[in-house]
Short mmCIF file of C-alpha atoms and ligand atoms in Angstrom, two decimals:
data_model
loop_
_atom_site.label_atom_id
_atom_site.label_comp_id
_atom_site.label_asym_id
_atom_site.label_seq_id
_atom_site.Cartn_x
_atom_site.Cartn_y
_atom_site.Cartn_z
CA MET O 1 62.67 52.46 -26.17
CA ASN O 2 59.81 54.73 -25.01
CA ASP O 3 58.04 54.17 -28.34
CA VAL O 4 58.34 50.43 -27.99
CA PHE O 5 56.54 50.59 -24.65
CA LEU O 6 53.87 52.98 -25.90
CA GLN O 7 53.23 50.79 -28.94
CA LEU O 8 52.91 47.71 -26.77
CA GLN O 9 50.40 49.60 -24.61
CA GLN O 10 48.33 50.58 -27.62
CA GLU O 11 48.35 47.06 -28.98
CA ALA O 12 47.36 45.57 -25.60
CA LEU O 13 44.48 48.00 -25.08
CA ALA O 14 43.17 47.32 -28.59
CA VAL O 15 43.23 43.56 -27.94
CA PHE O 16 41.53 43.93 -24.53
CA LEU O 17 38.68 45.87 -26.11
CA LYS O 18 37.77 42.92 -28.33
CA ILE O 19 37.80 40.27 -25.60
CA GLN O 20 34.45 38.50 -25.12
CA THR O 21 35.08 35.24 -23.31
CA LEU O 22 36.90 34.08 -20.20
CA GLU O 23 39.23 31.98 -22.39
CA GLU O 24 40.26 35.02 -24.46
CA LEU O 25 40.77 36.98 -21.26
CA GLU O 26 43.18 34.42 -19.83
CA ALA O 27 45.10 34.16 -23.11
CA ALA O 28 45.53 37.97 -23.23
CA ARG O 29 46.74 38.06 -19.61
CA VAL O 30 49.42 35.47 -20.32
CA GLU O 31 50.45 37.22 -23.53
CA TYR O 32 50.83 40.73 -22.14
CA LEU O 33 51.06 40.55 -18.35
CA GLY O 34 52.38 37.04 -17.71
CA ARG O 35 55.77 36.35 -16.13
CA LYS O 36 57.14 35.66 -19.58
CA GLY O 37 54.67 38.00 -21.27
CA ARG O 38 55.45 40.74 -23.78
CA LEU O 39 55.70 43.49 -21.17
CA ALA O 40 58.06 41.53 -18.91
CA GLU O 41 60.24 40.52 -21.89
CA THR O 42 60.44 44.13 -23.13
CA MET O 43 61.34 45.37 -19.66
CA LYS O 44 64.32 43.02 -19.62
CA GLU O 45 65.74 45.06 -22.51
CA LEU O 46 66.05 48.11 -20.17
CA ALA O 47 69.11 46.54 -18.59
CA ALA O 48 71.08 47.10 -21.79
CA LEU O 49 70.56 50.89 -21.79
CA ASP O 50 72.89 53.42 -20.22
CA GLU O 51 71.79 54.96 -16.98
CA SER O 52 69.96 58.13 -18.09
CA ALA O 53 68.18 56.45 -20.97
CA ARG O 54 67.26 53.59 -18.59
CA ARG O 55 65.77 56.00 -16.04
CA ASP O 56 63.73 57.73 -18.76
CA ALA O 57 62.49 54.55 -20.41
CA GLY O 58 61.99 52.91 -17.00
CA LYS O 59 59.51 55.63 -16.04
CA THR O 60 57.58 55.10 -19.30
CA ALA O 61 57.69 51.36 -18.76
CA ASN O 62 56.12 51.74 -15.30
CA ASP O 63 53.39 54.05 -16.62
CA VAL O 64 52.65 51.61 -19.44
CA LYS O 65 52.53 48.69 -17.01
CA ARG O 66 50.07 50.50 -14.73
CA THR O 67 47.86 51.52 -17.68
CA VAL O 68 47.84 48.00 -19.17
CA GLU O 69 47.07 46.45 -15.75
CA ALA O 70 44.21 48.89 -15.12
CA SER O 71 42.80 48.28 -18.56
CA PHE O 72 43.08 44.54 -18.00
CA ALA O 73 41.23 44.82 -14.66
CA ALA O 74 38.41 46.76 -16.32
CA THR O 75 38.23 44.20 -19.14
CA GLU O 76 38.14 41.37 -16.65
CA ALA O 77 35.25 42.99 -14.77
CA ARG O 78 33.36 43.48 -18.03
CA VAL O 79 33.88 39.90 -19.28
CA VAL O 80 33.10 38.23 -15.93
CA ALA O 81 29.90 40.24 -15.54
CA GLY O 82 28.94 39.41 -19.12
CA ALA O 83 29.49 35.71 -18.56
CA ALA O 84 27.29 35.76 -15.46
CA GLU O 85 24.62 37.60 -17.37
CA ALA O 86 24.76 35.11 -20.21
CA ARG O 87 24.40 32.24 -17.77
CA GLN O 88 21.50 33.95 -16.08
CA ALA O 89 19.75 34.38 -19.39
CA GLN O 90 20.32 30.74 -20.20
CA GLU O 91 19.39 29.26 -16.85
CA TRP O 92 16.44 31.48 -16.19
CA LEU O 93 13.61 29.75 -14.38
CA ASP O 94 10.00 30.75 -14.85
CA VAL O 95 8.46 29.89 -11.50
CA SER O 96 4.99 30.73 -12.79
CA LEU O 97 5.07 27.85 -15.31
CA PRO O 98 2.89 24.88 -14.33
CA GLY O 99 4.99 22.04 -12.87
CA THR O 100 5.23 18.45 -14.00
CA VAL O 101 2.07 16.78 -12.74
CA PRO O 102 2.90 13.52 -10.95
CA ALA O 103 0.99 10.51 -12.24
CA VAL O 104 -1.82 9.64 -9.85
CA GLY O 105 -3.08 6.10 -10.06
CA HIS O 106 -6.31 4.58 -8.83
CA VAL O 107 -7.34 1.26 -7.39
CA HIS O 108 -7.71 -1.70 -9.74
CA LEU O 109 -11.19 -2.30 -11.08
CA THR O 110 -11.45 -5.55 -9.16
CA THR O 111 -10.75 -3.63 -5.95
CA GLN O 112 -13.36 -1.08 -7.00
CA ALA O 113 -15.88 -3.90 -7.45
CA ILE O 114 -14.96 -5.41 -4.06
CA ASP O 115 -15.49 -2.04 -2.36
CA GLU O 116 -18.79 -1.54 -4.11
CA ILE O 117 -20.06 -5.03 -3.28
CA THR O 118 -18.97 -4.63 0.35
CA ASN O 119 -20.85 -1.34 0.59
CA ILE O 120 -24.06 -2.75 -0.85
CA PHE O 121 -24.11 -5.58 1.67
CA ARG O 122 -23.14 -3.29 4.51
CA HIS O 123 -26.37 -1.35 3.99
CA ILE O 124 -28.34 -4.42 5.03
CA GLY O 125 -26.13 -5.27 7.97
CA PHE O 126 -23.62 -7.66 6.43
CA VAL O 127 -20.15 -7.31 7.92
CA ARG O 128 -17.07 -7.85 5.81
CA SER O 129 -14.79 -10.48 7.26
CA ARG O 130 -11.59 -12.10 6.10
CA HIS O 131 -10.67 -15.76 6.22
CA PRO O 132 -7.47 -17.57 5.24
CA GLU O 133 -6.64 -17.99 1.57
CA VAL O 134 -4.33 -20.86 2.43
CA ASP O 135 -6.29 -23.26 4.58
CA TRP O 136 -6.71 -26.83 5.77
CA ASP O 137 -8.83 -29.08 3.65
CA TYR O 138 -11.11 -29.40 6.68
CA TYR O 139 -12.49 -25.89 6.12
CA ALA O 140 -12.37 -25.99 2.32
CA PHE O 141 -14.09 -29.40 2.02
CA GLU O 142 -14.58 -31.68 4.99
CA SER O 143 -16.57 -29.34 7.22
CA LEU O 144 -18.65 -28.51 4.15
CA ASN O 145 -20.11 -31.99 4.09
CA MET O 146 -17.49 -33.35 1.70
CA PRO O 147 -15.73 -36.19 3.52
CA LYS O 148 -12.20 -37.20 2.52
CA ASP O 149 -12.05 -38.62 -1.01
CA HIS O 150 -15.60 -37.51 -1.78
CA PRO O 151 -15.88 -37.15 -5.57
CA ALA O 152 -17.63 -33.76 -5.26
CA ARG O 153 -14.23 -32.32 -4.31
CA ASP O 154 -13.11 -32.84 -7.89
CA GLU O 155 -15.29 -29.95 -9.03
CA TRP O 156 -12.88 -27.60 -7.29
CA GLU O 157 -9.65 -28.06 -9.18
CA THR O 158 -7.58 -27.55 -6.11
CA PHE O 159 -3.96 -26.52 -5.67
CA PHE O 160 -2.30 -28.27 -2.77
CA VAL O 161 0.56 -26.69 -0.90
CA GLY O 162 3.68 -28.76 -0.32
CA GLU O 163 7.34 -29.33 -0.87
CA ASN O 164 9.28 -31.78 -3.05
CA GLY O 165 6.10 -33.32 -4.39
CA GLU O 166 4.74 -33.99 -0.89
CA VAL O 167 1.47 -32.32 0.10
CA ALA O 168 1.86 -30.51 3.40
CA THR O 169 -0.47 -31.61 6.16
CA GLY O 170 -1.43 -29.72 9.28
CA GLU O 171 -3.66 -30.36 12.28
CA LYS O 172 -6.80 -30.19 10.16
CA GLY O 173 -5.70 -31.97 7.04
CA LYS O 174 -3.90 -31.15 3.85
CA ILE O 175 -3.06 -27.56 3.11
CA VAL O 176 -4.76 -26.04 0.06
CA LEU O 177 -5.01 -22.72 -1.68
CA THR O 178 -8.68 -22.06 -1.05
CA PRO O 179 -10.62 -23.00 -4.20
CA HIS O 180 -13.64 -21.06 -2.95
CA THR O 181 -14.49 -18.65 -0.14
CA SER O 182 -16.84 -21.19 1.42
CA ASN O 183 -14.02 -22.13 3.81
CA GLY O 184 -15.13 -19.00 5.67
CA GLN O 185 -18.52 -20.51 6.56
CA VAL O 186 -17.52 -22.86 9.37
CA ARG O 187 -14.71 -20.52 10.42
CA GLU O 188 -17.26 -17.73 10.89
CA MET O 189 -19.60 -20.01 12.88
CA GLU O 190 -16.69 -21.04 15.10
CA LYS O 191 -16.38 -17.45 16.29
CA GLY O 192 -19.56 -18.20 18.23
CA GLU O 193 -21.20 -14.81 17.64
CA LEU O 194 -24.77 -15.01 16.46
CA PRO O 195 -26.65 -14.04 14.42
CA ILE O 196 -24.22 -14.07 11.50
CA ARG O 197 -24.43 -11.70 8.59
CA MET O 198 -21.10 -12.04 6.83
CA VAL O 199 -19.74 -11.07 3.49
CA SER O 200 -16.29 -12.50 3.02
CA ILE O 201 -14.33 -11.52 -0.05
CA GLY O 202 -11.05 -13.14 -0.88
CA LYS O 203 -8.81 -14.75 -3.43
CA CYS O 204 -9.52 -18.22 -4.73
CA TYR O 205 -7.29 -20.54 -6.70
CA ARG O 206 -8.16 -23.26 -9.21
CA ARG O 207 -6.15 -25.15 -11.78
CA GLN O 208 -7.63 -23.47 -14.80
CA ALA O 209 -6.63 -20.75 -17.25
CA THR O 210 -8.91 -19.96 -20.18
CA ALA O 211 -10.61 -16.87 -21.57
CA ARG O 212 -13.29 -17.37 -18.92
CA HIS O 213 -11.21 -18.76 -16.06
CA LEU O 214 -8.19 -17.56 -14.13
CA PRO O 215 -6.05 -19.65 -11.76
CA MET O 216 -6.51 -16.81 -9.27
CA PHE O 217 -9.77 -14.95 -8.95
CA HIS O 218 -11.96 -13.44 -6.25
CA GLN O 219 -15.19 -14.64 -4.74
CA PHE O 220 -17.57 -13.14 -2.31
CA GLU O 221 -19.30 -15.35 0.14
CA GLY O 222 -22.47 -14.33 1.89
CA LEU O 223 -23.60 -16.11 5.01
CA MET O 224 -26.63 -15.35 7.11
CA ILE O 225 -27.48 -17.49 10.10
CA ASP O 226 -30.19 -16.83 12.64
CA LYS O 227 -33.38 -18.33 13.97
CA HIS O 228 -36.07 -18.72 11.28
CA VAL O 229 -33.99 -17.76 8.25
CA THR O 230 -35.67 -19.13 5.11
CA VAL O 231 -35.29 -19.11 1.33
CA THR O 232 -37.44 -15.94 1.34
CA GLU O 233 -34.61 -14.04 3.03
CA LEU O 234 -32.14 -15.49 0.55
CA LYS O 235 -34.22 -14.30 -2.37
CA GLY O 236 -34.74 -10.90 -0.73
CA VAL O 237 -31.02 -10.33 -0.16
CA PHE O 238 -30.22 -11.52 -3.65
CA ASP O 239 -32.85 -9.21 -5.19
CA TYR O 240 -31.57 -6.28 -3.17
CA PHE O 241 -27.99 -6.86 -4.25
CA VAL O 242 -28.82 -7.35 -7.92
CA LYS O 243 -30.95 -4.22 -8.15
CA ARG O 244 -28.31 -2.12 -6.40
CA TYR O 245 -25.38 -3.50 -8.35
CA PHE O 246 -26.86 -4.23 -11.78
CA GLY O 247 -29.81 -1.83 -11.93
CA ALA O 248 -33.40 -1.53 -10.72
CA ASN O 249 -34.86 -3.14 -13.85
CA ARG O 250 -32.97 -6.43 -13.42
CA GLU O 251 -34.93 -9.52 -12.33
CA THR O 252 -33.65 -12.55 -10.44
CA ARG O 253 -34.56 -16.19 -10.22
CA LEU O 254 -33.44 -19.26 -8.29
CA ARG O 255 -32.83 -22.44 -10.27
CA PRO O 256 -32.52 -25.80 -8.48
CA PHE O 257 -28.96 -27.07 -8.31
CA HIS O 258 -26.79 -29.23 -6.12
CA PHE O 259 -24.04 -28.46 -3.65
CA ARG O 260 -22.95 -30.76 -0.83
CA PHE O 261 -22.99 -27.93 1.69
CA THR O 262 -26.42 -26.46 1.02
CA GLU O 263 -29.86 -28.05 0.98
CA PRO O 264 -31.81 -27.05 -0.99
CA SER O 265 -29.26 -25.59 -3.40
CA PHE O 266 -29.74 -23.09 -6.19
CA GLU O 267 -28.04 -21.33 -8.97
CA LEU O 268 -28.81 -17.66 -9.04
CA ASP O 269 -29.71 -16.12 -12.39
CA ILE O 270 -30.27 -12.51 -13.35
CA SER O 271 -32.19 -11.24 -16.33
CA CYS O 272 -29.94 -10.39 -19.28
CA ALA O 273 -29.21 -6.70 -19.78
CA VAL O 274 -28.75 -7.03 -23.53
CA CYS O 275 -32.15 -8.56 -24.38
CA ASN O 276 -33.90 -7.45 -21.18
CA GLY O 277 -34.81 -11.04 -20.35
CA THR O 278 -36.61 -11.66 -23.63
CA ALA O 279 -33.83 -13.80 -25.19
CA LYS O 280 -34.30 -11.89 -28.46
CA VAL O 281 -32.56 -8.88 -29.98
CA ASP O 282 -34.21 -7.50 -33.15
CA GLY O 283 -35.90 -10.82 -33.76
CA ALA O 284 -32.63 -12.81 -33.50
CA LYS O 285 -31.39 -14.90 -30.59
CA CYS O 286 -29.53 -12.88 -27.92
CA LYS O 287 -25.80 -13.54 -28.17
CA LEU O 288 -25.04 -12.98 -24.49
CA CYS O 289 -27.50 -15.12 -22.57
CA LYS O 290 -29.26 -18.44 -22.58
CA GLY O 291 -32.98 -17.83 -22.86
CA GLY O 292 -32.99 -14.39 -21.25
CA TRP O 293 -31.05 -15.31 -18.10
CA LEU O 294 -27.42 -15.08 -17.02
CA GLU O 295 -25.98 -17.38 -14.43
CA LEU O 296 -24.45 -15.50 -11.51
CA GLY O 297 -23.46 -18.05 -8.90
CA GLY O 298 -24.36 -20.67 -6.33
CA ALA O 299 -26.47 -20.45 -3.22
CA GLY O 300 -28.59 -22.45 -0.84
CA MET O 301 -29.75 -23.10 2.69
CA VAL O 302 -26.80 -24.11 4.85
CA HIS O 303 -26.77 -27.92 5.21
CA PRO O 304 -27.47 -29.21 8.74
CA ASN O 305 -24.12 -31.03 8.74
CA VAL O 306 -22.33 -27.76 8.07
CA LEU O 307 -24.20 -26.05 10.90
CA LYS O 308 -23.18 -28.92 13.18
CA ALA O 309 -19.55 -28.63 12.06
CA GLY O 310 -19.76 -24.98 13.07
CA GLY O 311 -21.08 -25.96 16.49
CA LEU O 312 -24.67 -24.90 15.87
CA ASP O 313 -27.87 -26.84 16.47
CA PRO O 314 -29.72 -27.22 13.14
CA ASN O 315 -33.02 -27.43 15.03
CA GLU O 316 -32.43 -24.00 16.45
CA TYR O 317 -30.58 -22.18 13.68
CA THR O 318 -30.97 -22.02 9.94
CA GLY O 319 -29.23 -19.92 7.36
CA PHE O 320 -28.34 -19.37 3.78
CA ALA O 321 -25.06 -19.01 1.93
CA PHE O 322 -24.15 -17.82 -1.50
CA GLY O 323 -20.91 -17.37 -3.31
CA TRP O 324 -19.72 -16.28 -6.67
CA GLY O 325 -16.91 -14.67 -8.60
CA VAL O 326 -16.16 -10.97 -8.30
CA GLU O 327 -14.58 -10.73 -11.76
CA ARG O 328 -17.49 -12.46 -13.45
CA THR O 329 -20.04 -10.34 -11.61
CA MET O 330 -18.20 -7.17 -12.51
CA MET O 331 -17.95 -8.18 -16.16
CA MET O 332 -21.62 -9.02 -16.33
CA ARG O 333 -22.63 -5.55 -15.37
CA SER O 334 -23.82 -3.79 -18.47
CA GLY O 335 -21.29 -1.31 -19.78
CA ILE O 336 -18.23 -3.37 -18.93
CA ASN O 337 -17.64 -5.80 -21.72
CA ILE O 338 -14.39 -7.77 -21.54
CA ASP O 339 -14.28 -10.85 -23.68
CA ASP O 340 -11.20 -12.31 -21.99
CA ILE O 341 -11.05 -12.33 -18.18
CA ARG O 342 -7.24 -12.53 -18.27
CA THR O 343 -7.15 -8.94 -19.55
CA LEU O 344 -7.85 -7.86 -15.98
CA TYR O 345 -4.46 -8.97 -14.68
CA LYS O 346 -2.13 -8.23 -17.58
CA ASN O 347 -1.22 -4.91 -15.97
CA ASP O 348 -1.64 -3.05 -19.25
CA LEU O 349 -2.12 0.57 -18.20
CA ARG O 350 -3.92 1.42 -21.45
CA PHE O 351 -6.65 -0.95 -20.31
CA LEU O 352 -6.60 -0.22 -16.58
CA LYS O 353 -6.72 3.56 -16.98
CA GLN O 354 -10.16 3.36 -18.52
CA PHE O 355 -11.80 2.40 -15.25
N1 LIG P 1 -18.56 -22.27 -3.10
C1 LIG P 1 -19.39 -22.49 -4.25
C2 LIG P 1 -18.51 -22.43 -5.52
O1 LIG P 1 -17.40 -22.08 -5.44
C3 LIG P 1 -20.48 -21.48 -4.36
C4 LIG P 1 -21.45 -21.54 -3.24
C5 LIG P 1 -21.27 -20.78 -2.10
C6 LIG P 1 -22.57 -22.34 -3.32
C7 LIG P 1 -22.19 -20.84 -1.07
C8 LIG P 1 -23.50 -22.39 -2.30
C9 LIG P 1 -23.28 -21.61 -1.18
O2 LIG P 1 -18.97 -22.76 -6.58
#
């Protein structure tokens, strides 16, 4: 019987030596030291021996049990430590590695243009103001010398606000999405603070969607009202803006035009950057402009009826107004060449990231 125990001990120790994983460790424990393990089963056989043989073999059995348990404990310590080490090696973290850089965005190029335009006008005392982008037709048309049903209104392809096919009407007429920022003119005068040097930049809406037109776009509206303001000031402000925004070599001109709310009215042109105002590139006609000039936007001296609508006496005050599209202005600046204005609002990051 003693030999049986000693052989079992030898076998167990040899197996323990080879154990590498926690799974093998548990299997070996069950096999040799478990309640129904090899050692326990062999010990049951002691009962069949006579007393002196049982005492002798019993002593060996106890020694073997202690040795196997001690060896198992040492094996367990070795395997558990090894497993921890292996995990450490695997999950090791190099804190000196550079981290994942979070994506940092920037403002949209239209917002950049709005900021830039605001800054240029601020240098000559124009204050940025905001006016409603959903407004009564009174401010969008009527107060601008366009009485109800006046055909000139058709030039602004206006969205009306309403419900169930009915146009909503408020205390000052129908409610529109502002088709231009000129609604800010009379609103600014109504504040009653003079002189006025305003630049109002906002969203405008028109029923149009082509490569050159968006249903939503931005305009900036300049308004200067004081005593003795003349076309000279208008031209001066326009020149200043164009040279700051487009470049010192750009020229400007006023071309007679017609608006109901200014008299006289002009269209503002700037010399073309591609042909430098000559209308020719390498002997051929310039592809960008018409005759050396690009059309920028509308302007004029504020009509006396508009001054009256704003509560001002046209014999005392005069002023000029101008207004044109931010997107168009931005695209006309040399260097930015977008052939479809809708590209601006497609939210394609490959495009937007370039600016
Ligand atoms: N509001 C006009 C437009 O949308 C532009 C303009 C503004 C003209 C101010 C004259 C004065 O076309």
